[in-house]
mmCIF file of C-alpha atoms and ligand atoms in Angstrom:
data_model
loop_
_atom_site.group_PDB
_atom_site.id
_atom_site.type_symbol
_atom_site.label_atom_id
_atom_site.label_comp_id
_atom_site.label_asym_id
_atom_site.label_seq_id
_atom_site.Cartn_x
_atom_site.Cartn_y
_atom_site.Cartn_z
ATOM 1 C CA UNK A 572 -0.123 -0.195 0.087
ATOM 2 C CA UNK A 573 1.130 3.530 -0.736
ATOM 3 C CA UNK A 574 -0.590 6.682 -0.868
ATOM 4 C CA UNK A 575 1.132 9.811 -2.399
ATOM 5 C CA UNK A 576 -0.056 13.365 -1.761
ATOM 6 C CA UNK A 577 1.788 15.394 -4.149
ATOM 7 C CA UNK A 578 1.543 19.280 -4.094
ATOM 8 C CA UNK A 579 -2.125 19.507 -2.833
ATOM 9 C CA UNK A 580 -3.764 22.487 -1.819
ATOM 10 C CA UNK A 581 -7.139 23.016 -1.264
ATOM 11 C CA UNK A 582 -8.773 26.824 -1.801
ATOM 12 C CA UNK A 583 -12.066 27.244 -0.433
ATOM 13 C CA UNK A 584 -12.595 30.793 -1.913
ATOM 14 C CA UNK A 585 -9.796 33.588 -3.106
ATOM 15 C CA UNK A 586 -7.344 34.037 -0.082
ATOM 16 C CA UNK A 587 -8.289 31.085 2.001
ATOM 17 C CA UNK A 588 -6.261 28.088 2.149
ATOM 18 C CA UNK A 589 -7.709 24.956 4.078
ATOM 19 C CA UNK A 590 -4.206 23.067 2.611
ATOM 20 C CA UNK A 591 -1.123 24.490 0.921
ATOM 21 C CA UNK A 592 1.112 23.136 -1.169
ATOM 22 C CA UNK A 593 1.227 20.160 1.266
ATOM 23 C CA UNK A 594 3.621 16.812 -0.457
ATOM 24 C CA UNK A 595 3.492 13.272 2.188
ATOM 25 C CA UNK A 596 4.128 9.651 1.040
ATOM 26 C CA UNK A 597 2.737 7.178 3.282
ATOM 27 C CA UNK A 598 3.167 3.389 4.067
ATOM 28 C CA UNK A 599 1.400 0.910 5.809
ATOM 29 C CA UNK A 600 1.324 1.434 9.436
ATOM 30 C CA UNK A 601 -0.300 4.097 11.536
ATOM 31 C CA UNK A 602 0.477 7.903 10.905
ATOM 32 C CA UNK A 603 -0.279 10.300 13.126
ATOM 33 C CA UNK A 604 -1.507 13.854 12.144
ATOM 34 C CA UNK A 605 -1.345 16.442 14.960
ATOM 35 C CA UNK A 606 -2.390 19.913 14.199
ATOM 36 C CA UNK A 607 -3.930 23.036 15.950
ATOM 37 C CA UNK A 608 -7.248 23.670 15.430
ATOM 38 C CA UNK A 609 -7.666 25.201 12.139
ATOM 39 C CA UNK A 610 -4.332 23.461 10.783
ATOM 40 C CA UNK A 611 -6.051 21.456 8.089
ATOM 41 C CA UNK A 612 -6.209 17.681 9.289
ATOM 42 C CA UNK A 613 -9.882 17.569 8.260
ATOM 43 C CA UNK A 614 -9.191 19.123 4.710
ATOM 44 C CA UNK A 615 -6.444 17.153 3.945
ATOM 45 C CA UNK A 616 -8.182 13.577 5.226
ATOM 46 C CA UNK A 617 -11.245 14.869 3.540
ATOM 47 C CA UNK A 618 -9.355 15.435 0.043
ATOM 48 C CA UNK A 619 -7.689 11.669 0.550
ATOM 49 C CA UNK A 620 -11.785 10.207 1.440
ATOM 50 C CA UNK A 621 -12.490 11.774 -2.063
ATOM 51 C CA UNK A 622 -15.413 13.798 -0.225
ATOM 52 C CA UNK A 623 -13.395 16.967 -1.684
ATOM 53 C CA UNK A 624 -11.197 17.281 -4.489
ATOM 54 C CA UNK A 625 -8.251 19.495 -4.018
ATOM 55 C CA UNK A 626 -8.275 22.898 -5.894
ATOM 56 C CA UNK A 627 -4.300 21.783 -7.194
ATOM 57 C CA UNK A 628 -1.799 18.778 -7.002
ATOM 58 C CA UNK A 629 -2.174 14.595 -6.916
ATOM 59 C CA UNK A 630 -3.088 12.110 -4.800
ATOM 60 C CA UNK A 631 -2.381 8.499 -6.019
ATOM 61 C CA UNK A 632 -2.940 5.212 -3.938
ATOM 62 C CA UNK A 633 -0.761 2.323 -5.305
ATOM 63 C CA UNK A 634 -0.404 4.456 -8.325
ATOM 64 C CA UNK A 635 -3.633 5.228 -9.163
ATOM 65 C CA UNK A 636 -5.067 8.656 -9.420
ATOM 66 C CA UNK A 637 -7.874 8.627 -7.030
ATOM 67 C CA UNK A 638 -8.613 12.700 -7.689
ATOM 68 C CA UNK A 639 -9.915 10.945 -11.116
ATOM 69 C CA UNK A 640 -10.797 7.799 -10.074
ATOM 70 C CA UNK A 641 -12.013 7.883 -6.379
ATOM 71 C CA UNK A 642 -13.653 4.519 -6.687
ATOM 72 C CA UNK A 643 -10.545 2.671 -6.809
ATOM 73 C CA UNK A 644 -10.153 4.511 -3.138
ATOM 74 C CA UNK A 645 -13.632 4.009 -1.675
ATOM 75 C CA UNK A 646 -14.007 0.034 -2.463
ATOM 76 C CA UNK A 647 -10.815 0.174 -0.206
ATOM 77 C CA UNK A 648 -11.621 2.737 2.493
ATOM 78 C CA UNK A 649 -12.758 3.229 6.037
ATOM 79 C CA UNK A 650 -13.749 6.361 7.332
ATOM 80 C CA UNK A 651 -14.901 8.241 10.346
ATOM 81 C CA UNK A 652 -15.406 11.676 9.932
ATOM 82 C CA UNK A 653 -14.821 14.692 12.652
ATOM 83 C CA UNK A 654 -18.826 15.255 12.552
ATOM 84 C CA UNK A 655 -19.948 11.382 12.690
ATOM 85 C CA UNK A 656 -23.709 11.677 13.172
ATOM 86 C CA UNK A 657 -25.648 8.864 14.365
ATOM 87 C CA UNK A 658 -29.143 7.832 13.667
ATOM 88 C CA UNK A 659 -30.520 8.174 17.390
ATOM 89 C CA UNK A 660 -33.550 5.413 16.542
ATOM 90 C CA UNK A 661 -31.418 2.382 15.959
ATOM 91 C CA UNK A 662 -29.619 0.582 17.680
ATOM 92 C CA UNK A 663 -26.242 -0.721 17.545
ATOM 93 C CA UNK A 664 -27.050 -3.623 15.361
ATOM 94 C CA UNK A 665 -29.573 -2.090 13.229
ATOM 95 C CA UNK A 666 -27.356 0.846 12.389
ATOM 96 C CA UNK A 667 -24.293 -1.210 11.614
ATOM 97 C CA UNK A 668 -26.869 -3.067 9.078
ATOM 98 C CA UNK A 669 -27.166 -0.241 8.012
ATOM 99 C CA UNK A 670 -24.509 1.499 7.276
ATOM 100 C CA UNK A 671 -23.090 -2.395 5.604
ATOM 101 C CA UNK A 672 -25.777 -1.942 2.890
ATOM 102 C CA UNK A 673 -24.850 1.744 1.960
ATOM 103 C CA UNK A 674 -20.964 0.173 1.487
ATOM 104 C CA UNK A 675 -22.501 -2.723 -0.352
ATOM 105 C CA UNK A 676 -20.941 -5.222 2.367
ATOM 106 C CA UNK A 677 -23.390 -7.939 2.684
ATOM 107 C CA UNK A 678 -23.009 -11.986 3.030
ATOM 108 C CA UNK A 679 -23.934 -14.512 5.208
ATOM 109 C CA UNK A 680 -20.723 -13.334 7.653
ATOM 110 C CA UNK A 681 -21.928 -9.738 7.972
ATOM 111 C CA UNK A 682 -23.790 -10.584 11.186
ATOM 112 C CA UNK A 683 -20.705 -12.367 12.526
ATOM 113 C CA UNK A 684 -18.427 -9.564 11.349
ATOM 114 C CA UNK A 685 -20.907 -7.160 13.466
ATOM 115 C CA UNK A 686 -21.014 -8.818 16.791
ATOM 116 C CA UNK A 687 -17.068 -9.148 16.770
ATOM 117 C CA UNK A 688 -16.830 -5.227 15.871
ATOM 118 C CA UNK A 689 -19.429 -5.066 18.607
ATOM 119 C CA UNK A 690 -17.483 -7.102 20.557
ATOM 120 C CA UNK A 691 -14.332 -5.439 19.943
ATOM 121 C CA UNK A 692 -15.429 -2.031 21.164
ATOM 122 C CA UNK A 693 -16.965 -2.551 24.222
ATOM 123 C CA UNK A 694 -20.501 -2.219 22.890
ATOM 124 C CA UNK A 695 -22.182 -5.658 23.351
ATOM 125 C CA UNK A 696 -24.142 -4.931 26.406
ATOM 126 C CA UNK A 697 -26.129 -1.615 24.650
ATOM 127 C CA UNK A 698 -26.249 -3.100 21.234
ATOM 128 C CA UNK A 699 -29.760 -3.368 21.809
ATOM 129 C CA UNK A 700 -30.191 -0.269 23.086
ATOM 130 C CA UNK A 701 -31.426 2.772 20.339
ATOM 131 C CA UNK A 702 -28.091 5.167 19.830
ATOM 132 C CA UNK A 703 -29.643 8.127 21.010
ATOM 133 C CA UNK A 704 -29.078 6.546 24.684
ATOM 134 C CA UNK A 705 -25.227 6.430 24.305
ATOM 135 C CA UNK A 706 -22.614 8.130 26.058
ATOM 136 C CA UNK A 707 -20.701 10.298 23.568
ATOM 137 C CA UNK A 708 -17.763 7.795 23.580
ATOM 138 C CA UNK A 709 -20.096 4.935 22.981
ATOM 139 C CA UNK A 710 -21.416 7.007 19.772
ATOM 140 C CA UNK A 711 -17.535 7.484 18.959
ATOM 141 C CA UNK A 712 -16.948 4.040 18.948
ATOM 142 C CA UNK A 713 -20.082 3.135 16.974
ATOM 143 C CA UNK A 714 -18.426 5.680 14.292
ATOM 144 C CA UNK A 715 -15.308 3.195 14.598
ATOM 145 C CA UNK A 716 -17.251 0.439 14.187
ATOM 146 C CA UNK A 717 -19.024 1.467 11.015
ATOM 147 C CA UNK A 718 -15.446 2.520 9.489
ATOM 148 C CA UNK A 719 -14.393 -1.175 10.223
ATOM 149 C CA UNK A 720 -17.403 -2.617 8.315
ATOM 150 C CA UNK A 721 -15.220 -3.704 5.163
ATOM 151 C CA UNK A 722 -12.407 -5.087 6.271
ATOM 152 C CA UNK A 723 -10.248 -1.554 4.658
ATOM 153 C CA UNK A 724 -6.938 -1.614 3.200
ATOM 154 C CA UNK A 725 -6.515 1.980 3.625
ATOM 155 C CA UNK A 726 -8.596 3.390 7.323
ATOM 156 C CA UNK A 727 -8.995 7.307 8.115
ATOM 157 C CA UNK A 728 -10.055 8.593 11.480
ATOM 158 C CA UNK A 729 -10.504 11.963 12.042
ATOM 159 C CA UNK A 730 -9.967 12.641 16.128
ATOM 160 C CA UNK A 731 -11.345 9.076 17.005
ATOM 161 C CA UNK A 732 -10.252 9.619 20.582
ATOM 162 C CA UNK A 733 -12.263 12.865 21.014
ATOM 163 C CA UNK A 734 -14.832 11.354 24.110
ATOM 164 C CA UNK A 735 -12.805 8.170 25.161
ATOM 165 C CA UNK A 736 -11.919 7.475 28.521
ATOM 166 C CA UNK A 737 -8.764 6.425 29.703
ATOM 167 C CA UNK A 738 -9.603 2.489 29.523
ATOM 168 C CA UNK A 739 -11.802 2.766 26.084
ATOM 169 C CA UNK A 740 -8.232 4.905 24.975
ATOM 170 C CA UNK A 741 -6.168 2.231 25.690
ATOM 171 C CA UNK A 742 -8.500 -0.178 24.059
ATOM 172 C CA UNK A 743 -8.760 2.052 20.839
ATOM 173 C CA UNK A 744 -4.924 1.283 20.703
ATOM 174 C CA UNK A 745 -4.493 -2.007 20.904
ATOM 175 C CA UNK A 746 -7.197 -2.608 18.056
ATOM 176 C CA UNK A 747 -5.804 0.041 15.604
ATOM 177 C CA UNK A 748 -2.197 -1.637 15.743
ATOM 178 C CA UNK A 749 -3.248 -4.842 15.238
ATOM 179 C CA UNK A 750 -4.980 -3.552 11.978
ATOM 180 C CA UNK A 751 -2.617 -1.617 11.099
ATOM 181 C CA UNK A 752 0.009 -4.609 10.170
ATOM 182 C CA UNK A 753 -1.037 -5.011 6.560
ATOM 183 C CA UNK A 754 -2.972 -1.481 5.769
ATOM 184 C CA UNK A 755 -2.379 2.403 5.945
ATOM 185 C CA UNK A 756 -3.860 3.851 9.106
ATOM 186 C CA UNK A 757 -4.356 7.955 9.065
ATOM 187 C CA UNK A 758 -5.657 9.350 12.421
ATOM 188 C CA UNK A 759 -5.794 12.799 13.078
ATOM 189 C CA UNK A 760 -5.514 14.752 16.895
ATOM 190 C CA UNK A 761 -4.873 17.887 18.804
ATOM 191 C CA UNK A 762 -3.799 15.878 21.352
ATOM 192 C CA UNK A 763 -0.026 14.378 21.274
ATOM 193 C CA UNK A 764 -0.788 11.732 23.626
ATOM 194 C CA UNK A 765 -3.049 10.398 21.681
ATOM 195 C CA UNK A 766 -0.826 9.680 19.128
ATOM 196 C CA UNK A 767 2.579 9.160 20.660
ATOM 197 C CA UNK A 768 2.514 5.609 21.725
ATOM 198 C CA UNK A 769 0.655 4.385 18.817
ATOM 199 C CA UNK A 770 1.933 5.757 15.734
ATOM 200 C CA UNK A 771 4.873 4.437 13.893
ATOM 201 C CA UNK A 772 5.148 7.895 11.543
ATOM 202 C CA UNK A 773 3.858 11.623 12.811
ATOM 203 C CA UNK A 774 2.937 14.463 10.569
ATOM 204 C CA UNK A 775 3.268 17.885 12.631
ATOM 205 C CA UNK A 776 0.628 20.295 10.296
ATOM 206 C CA UNK A 777 0.103 23.874 10.896
ATOM 207 C CA UNK A 778 -1.561 26.957 9.044
ATOM 208 C CA UNK A 779 -2.255 24.131 5.807
ATOM 209 C CA UNK A 780 1.331 23.383 5.353
ATOM 210 C CA UNK A 781 3.979 20.501 6.524
ATOM 211 C CA UNK A 782 6.333 21.476 9.179
ATOM 212 C CA UNK A 783 7.600 17.824 10.365
ATOM 213 C CA UNK A 784 7.049 14.634 9.333
ATOM 214 C CA UNK A 785 8.994 11.463 10.683
ATOM 215 C CA UNK A 786 8.972 8.501 13.386
ATOM 216 C CA UNK A 787 8.337 10.492 16.679
ATOM 217 C CA UNK A 788 12.073 10.174 17.847
ATOM 218 C CA UNK A 789 12.685 11.837 14.878
ATOM 219 C CA UNK A 790 10.303 14.409 15.742
ATOM 220 C CA UNK A 791 11.944 14.931 19.415
ATOM 221 C CA UNK A 792 14.945 15.419 18.100
ATOM 222 C CA UNK A 793 13.709 18.716 17.345
ATOM 223 C CA UNK A 794 13.391 19.374 21.293
ATOM 224 C CA UNK A 795 16.754 17.622 22.498
ATOM 225 C CA UNK A 796 18.608 19.083 25.036
ATOM 226 C CA UNK A 797 16.340 22.520 25.006
ATOM 227 C CA UNK A 798 13.699 21.586 27.561
ATOM 228 C CA UNK A 799 14.306 22.692 31.532
ATOM 229 C CA UNK A 800 12.616 22.660 34.556
ATOM 230 C CA UNK A 801 12.540 25.464 36.953
ATOM 231 C CA UNK A 802 11.161 27.466 39.912
ATOM 232 C CA UNK A 803 10.301 31.238 39.703
ATOM 233 C CA UNK A 804 8.188 33.588 41.926
ATOM 234 C CA UNK A 805 4.712 34.199 40.689
ATOM 235 C CA UNK A 806 5.849 37.769 40.257
ATOM 236 C CA UNK A 807 8.401 36.723 37.579
ATOM 237 C CA UNK A 808 6.203 34.832 35.870
ATOM 238 C CA UNK A 809 4.490 37.080 32.773
ATOM 239 C CA UNK A 810 8.456 38.429 32.073
ATOM 240 C CA UNK A 811 9.543 34.853 31.790
ATOM 241 C CA UNK A 812 6.398 33.874 29.919
ATOM 242 C CA UNK A 813 7.182 36.529 27.067
ATOM 243 C CA UNK A 814 10.285 34.975 27.075
ATOM 244 C CA UNK A 815 10.339 31.427 26.709
ATOM 245 C CA UNK A 816 7.933 28.661 25.575
ATOM 246 C CA UNK A 817 6.206 27.465 28.246
ATOM 247 C CA UNK A 818 5.610 23.731 28.223
ATOM 248 C CA UNK A 819 3.729 24.009 31.575
ATOM 249 C CA UNK A 820 3.174 24.875 35.117
ATOM 250 C CA UNK A 821 2.346 24.148 38.564
ATOM 251 C CA UNK A 822 1.888 25.732 41.896
ATOM 252 C CA UNK A 823 4.194 24.822 44.275
ATOM 253 C CA UNK A 824 3.830 26.247 47.703
ATOM 254 C CA UNK A 825 3.302 30.001 46.309
ATOM 255 C CA UNK A 826 5.883 29.031 44.021
ATOM 256 C CA UNK A 827 5.734 28.068 40.309
ATOM 257 C CA UNK A 828 7.792 25.048 39.034
ATOM 258 C CA UNK A 829 8.134 25.534 35.011
ATOM 259 C CA UNK A 830 8.806 23.188 31.627
ATOM 260 C CA UNK A 831 9.710 25.070 29.421
ATOM 261 C CA UNK A 832 12.080 25.055 26.275
ATOM 262 C CA UNK A 833 14.361 27.285 25.506
ATOM 263 C CA UNK A 834 18.101 27.738 23.431
ATOM 264 C CA UNK A 835 19.444 29.795 26.503
ATOM 265 C CA UNK A 836 17.672 28.205 29.913
ATOM 266 C CA UNK A 837 17.908 30.687 32.746
ATOM 267 C CA UNK A 838 19.730 29.697 35.907
ATOM 268 C CA UNK A 839 19.125 26.891 38.235
ATOM 269 C CA UNK A 840 17.540 25.130 35.306
ATOM 270 C CA UNK A 841 17.164 20.944 35.511
ATOM 271 C CA UNK A 842 17.385 19.505 32.289
ATOM 272 C CA UNK A 843 15.005 17.433 31.042
ATOM 273 C CA UNK A 844 14.323 14.291 29.129
ATOM 274 C CA UNK A 845 12.357 15.869 25.825
ATOM 275 C CA UNK A 846 8.807 14.042 24.932
ATOM 276 C CA UNK A 847 6.677 14.323 21.900
ATOM 277 C CA UNK A 848 4.786 16.667 24.037
ATOM 278 C CA UNK A 849 7.535 19.393 23.743
ATOM 279 C CA UNK A 850 8.448 18.667 20.251
ATOM 280 C CA UNK A 851 4.934 19.297 18.659
ATOM 281 C CA UNK A 852 4.877 22.660 21.345
ATOM 282 C CA UNK A 853 7.810 23.813 20.576
ATOM 283 C CA UNK A 854 7.258 22.961 16.211
ATOM 284 C CA UNK A 855 3.841 24.636 16.273
ATOM 285 C CA UNK A 856 5.544 27.596 18.043
ATOM 286 C CA UNK A 857 8.588 28.216 15.914
ATOM 287 C CA UNK A 858 7.081 27.343 12.703
HETATM 288 N N1 ATP B 1472 -15.789 24.219 3.943
HETATM 289 C C1 ATP B 1472 -15.147 25.417 4.375
HETATM 290 N N2 ATP B 1472 -15.432 26.521 3.683
HETATM 291 C C2 ATP B 1472 -14.276 27.606 4.052
HETATM 292 N N3 ATP B 1472 -12.851 27.422 4.918
HETATM 293 C C3 ATP B 1472 -13.058 26.011 5.112
HETATM 294 C C4 ATP B 1472 -13.768 25.008 5.254
HETATM 295 N N4 ATP B 1472 -13.418 24.154 5.964
HETATM 296 C C5 ATP B 1472 -12.573 24.318 6.122
HETATM 297 N N5 ATP B 1472 -12.250 25.620 5.951
HETATM 298 C C6 ATP B 1472 -11.021 26.526 6.990
HETATM 299 O O1 ATP B 1472 -9.890 25.789 5.975
HETATM 300 C C7 ATP B 1472 -8.438 25.923 7.569
HETATM 301 C C8 ATP B 1472 -8.601 24.676 8.099
HETATM 302 O O2 ATP B 1472 -10.081 23.619 8.517
HETATM 303 P P1 ATP B 1472 -9.634 22.059 8.976
HETATM 304 O O3 ATP B 1472 -11.126 21.843 9.425
HETATM 305 O O4 ATP B 1472 -9.137 21.619 7.529
HETATM 306 O O5 ATP B 1472 -8.621 21.906 9.896
HETATM 307 P P2 ATP B 1472 -8.509 20.939 11.232
HETATM 308 O O6 ATP B 1472 -6.901 21.057 11.325
HETATM 309 O O7 ATP B 1472 -9.129 20.123 11.246
HETATM 310 O O8 ATP B 1472 -9.105 21.813 12.358
HETATM 311 P P3 ATP B 1472 -9.901 21.318 13.679
HETATM 312 O O9 ATP B 1472 -8.475 20.648 14.816
HETATM 313 O O10 ATP B 1472 -10.844 22.360 14.668
HETATM 314 O O11 ATP B 1472 -10.689 20.031 13.319
HETATM 315 C C9 ATP B 1472 -9.620 26.135 8.763
HETATM 316 O O12 ATP B 1472 -9.211 27.684 8.517
HETATM 317 C C10 ATP B 1472 -11.244 26.532 7.996
HETATM 318 O O13 ATP B 1472 -11.239 27.857 8.527
HETATM 319 MG MG1 MG B 1473 -10.164 18.716 12.030
#
């Protein structure tokens, strides 16, 4: 499997770009797409799923131009859109049967497949209840289930972990890791910890552009030896904030413990092991 995005732009109006001259090649495995609100994650994923067309550029899957031949993509695709809606009166079985019909998935094994997905996504207990009565996290898991109905070779998940509690996040991670053995999985998030432990490759986006790509260790290299911790008085905070990139703060006995990124660290700082969160913050602040 190979997905190639070549110099793709999406222009929404005269000078409003969702994506600008974006290129990336994706092979099998999990690609985590990270970027702040408005970075262009959904615009990019909608073009990959053939929901919208690029204004410029080419997208190919296994060398097939999917802007021209959308069906080549659609046949192999599973997609969870960011604004996924469910039908509140249907129960989980009915909803998945309905989605299967829309996707042209059928056959005698469909019931079995649906049961298997409901088990994997921990929805069996509620399977006969109307989806309207589900919690946000359960609805999200229904969205993930429908994306997997056709055993996709390319799975695109736009903010899949929104609303999932920590336990379900772990479940989700394991499920996706298993799937990614022989297919392409692209998932977006603006939460680094969602991507951190699951993605083989990470792409960081901002203002419609790719600002970094690589495995998590490569991305972290951007801030190696630049992450520090120090404690300052409350009164010093606004000056400190203006001069340094702050990752996190914690109040301790009237003082503030700060984790920050710097080329010129202040005296009495302790150097810390850099992580992906540090690197993401640094890249999005300095690009
Ligand atoms: N249909 C549209 N018409 C006009 N502008 C749009 C449209 N869709 C997106 N945009 C703009 O394109 C830019 C990228 O939006 P997009 O939704 O792709 O970002 P995102 O990274 O998915 O953000 P979020 O994290 O909030 O989901 C934003 O500035 C947005 O306002
Ligand atoms: Mg989005």
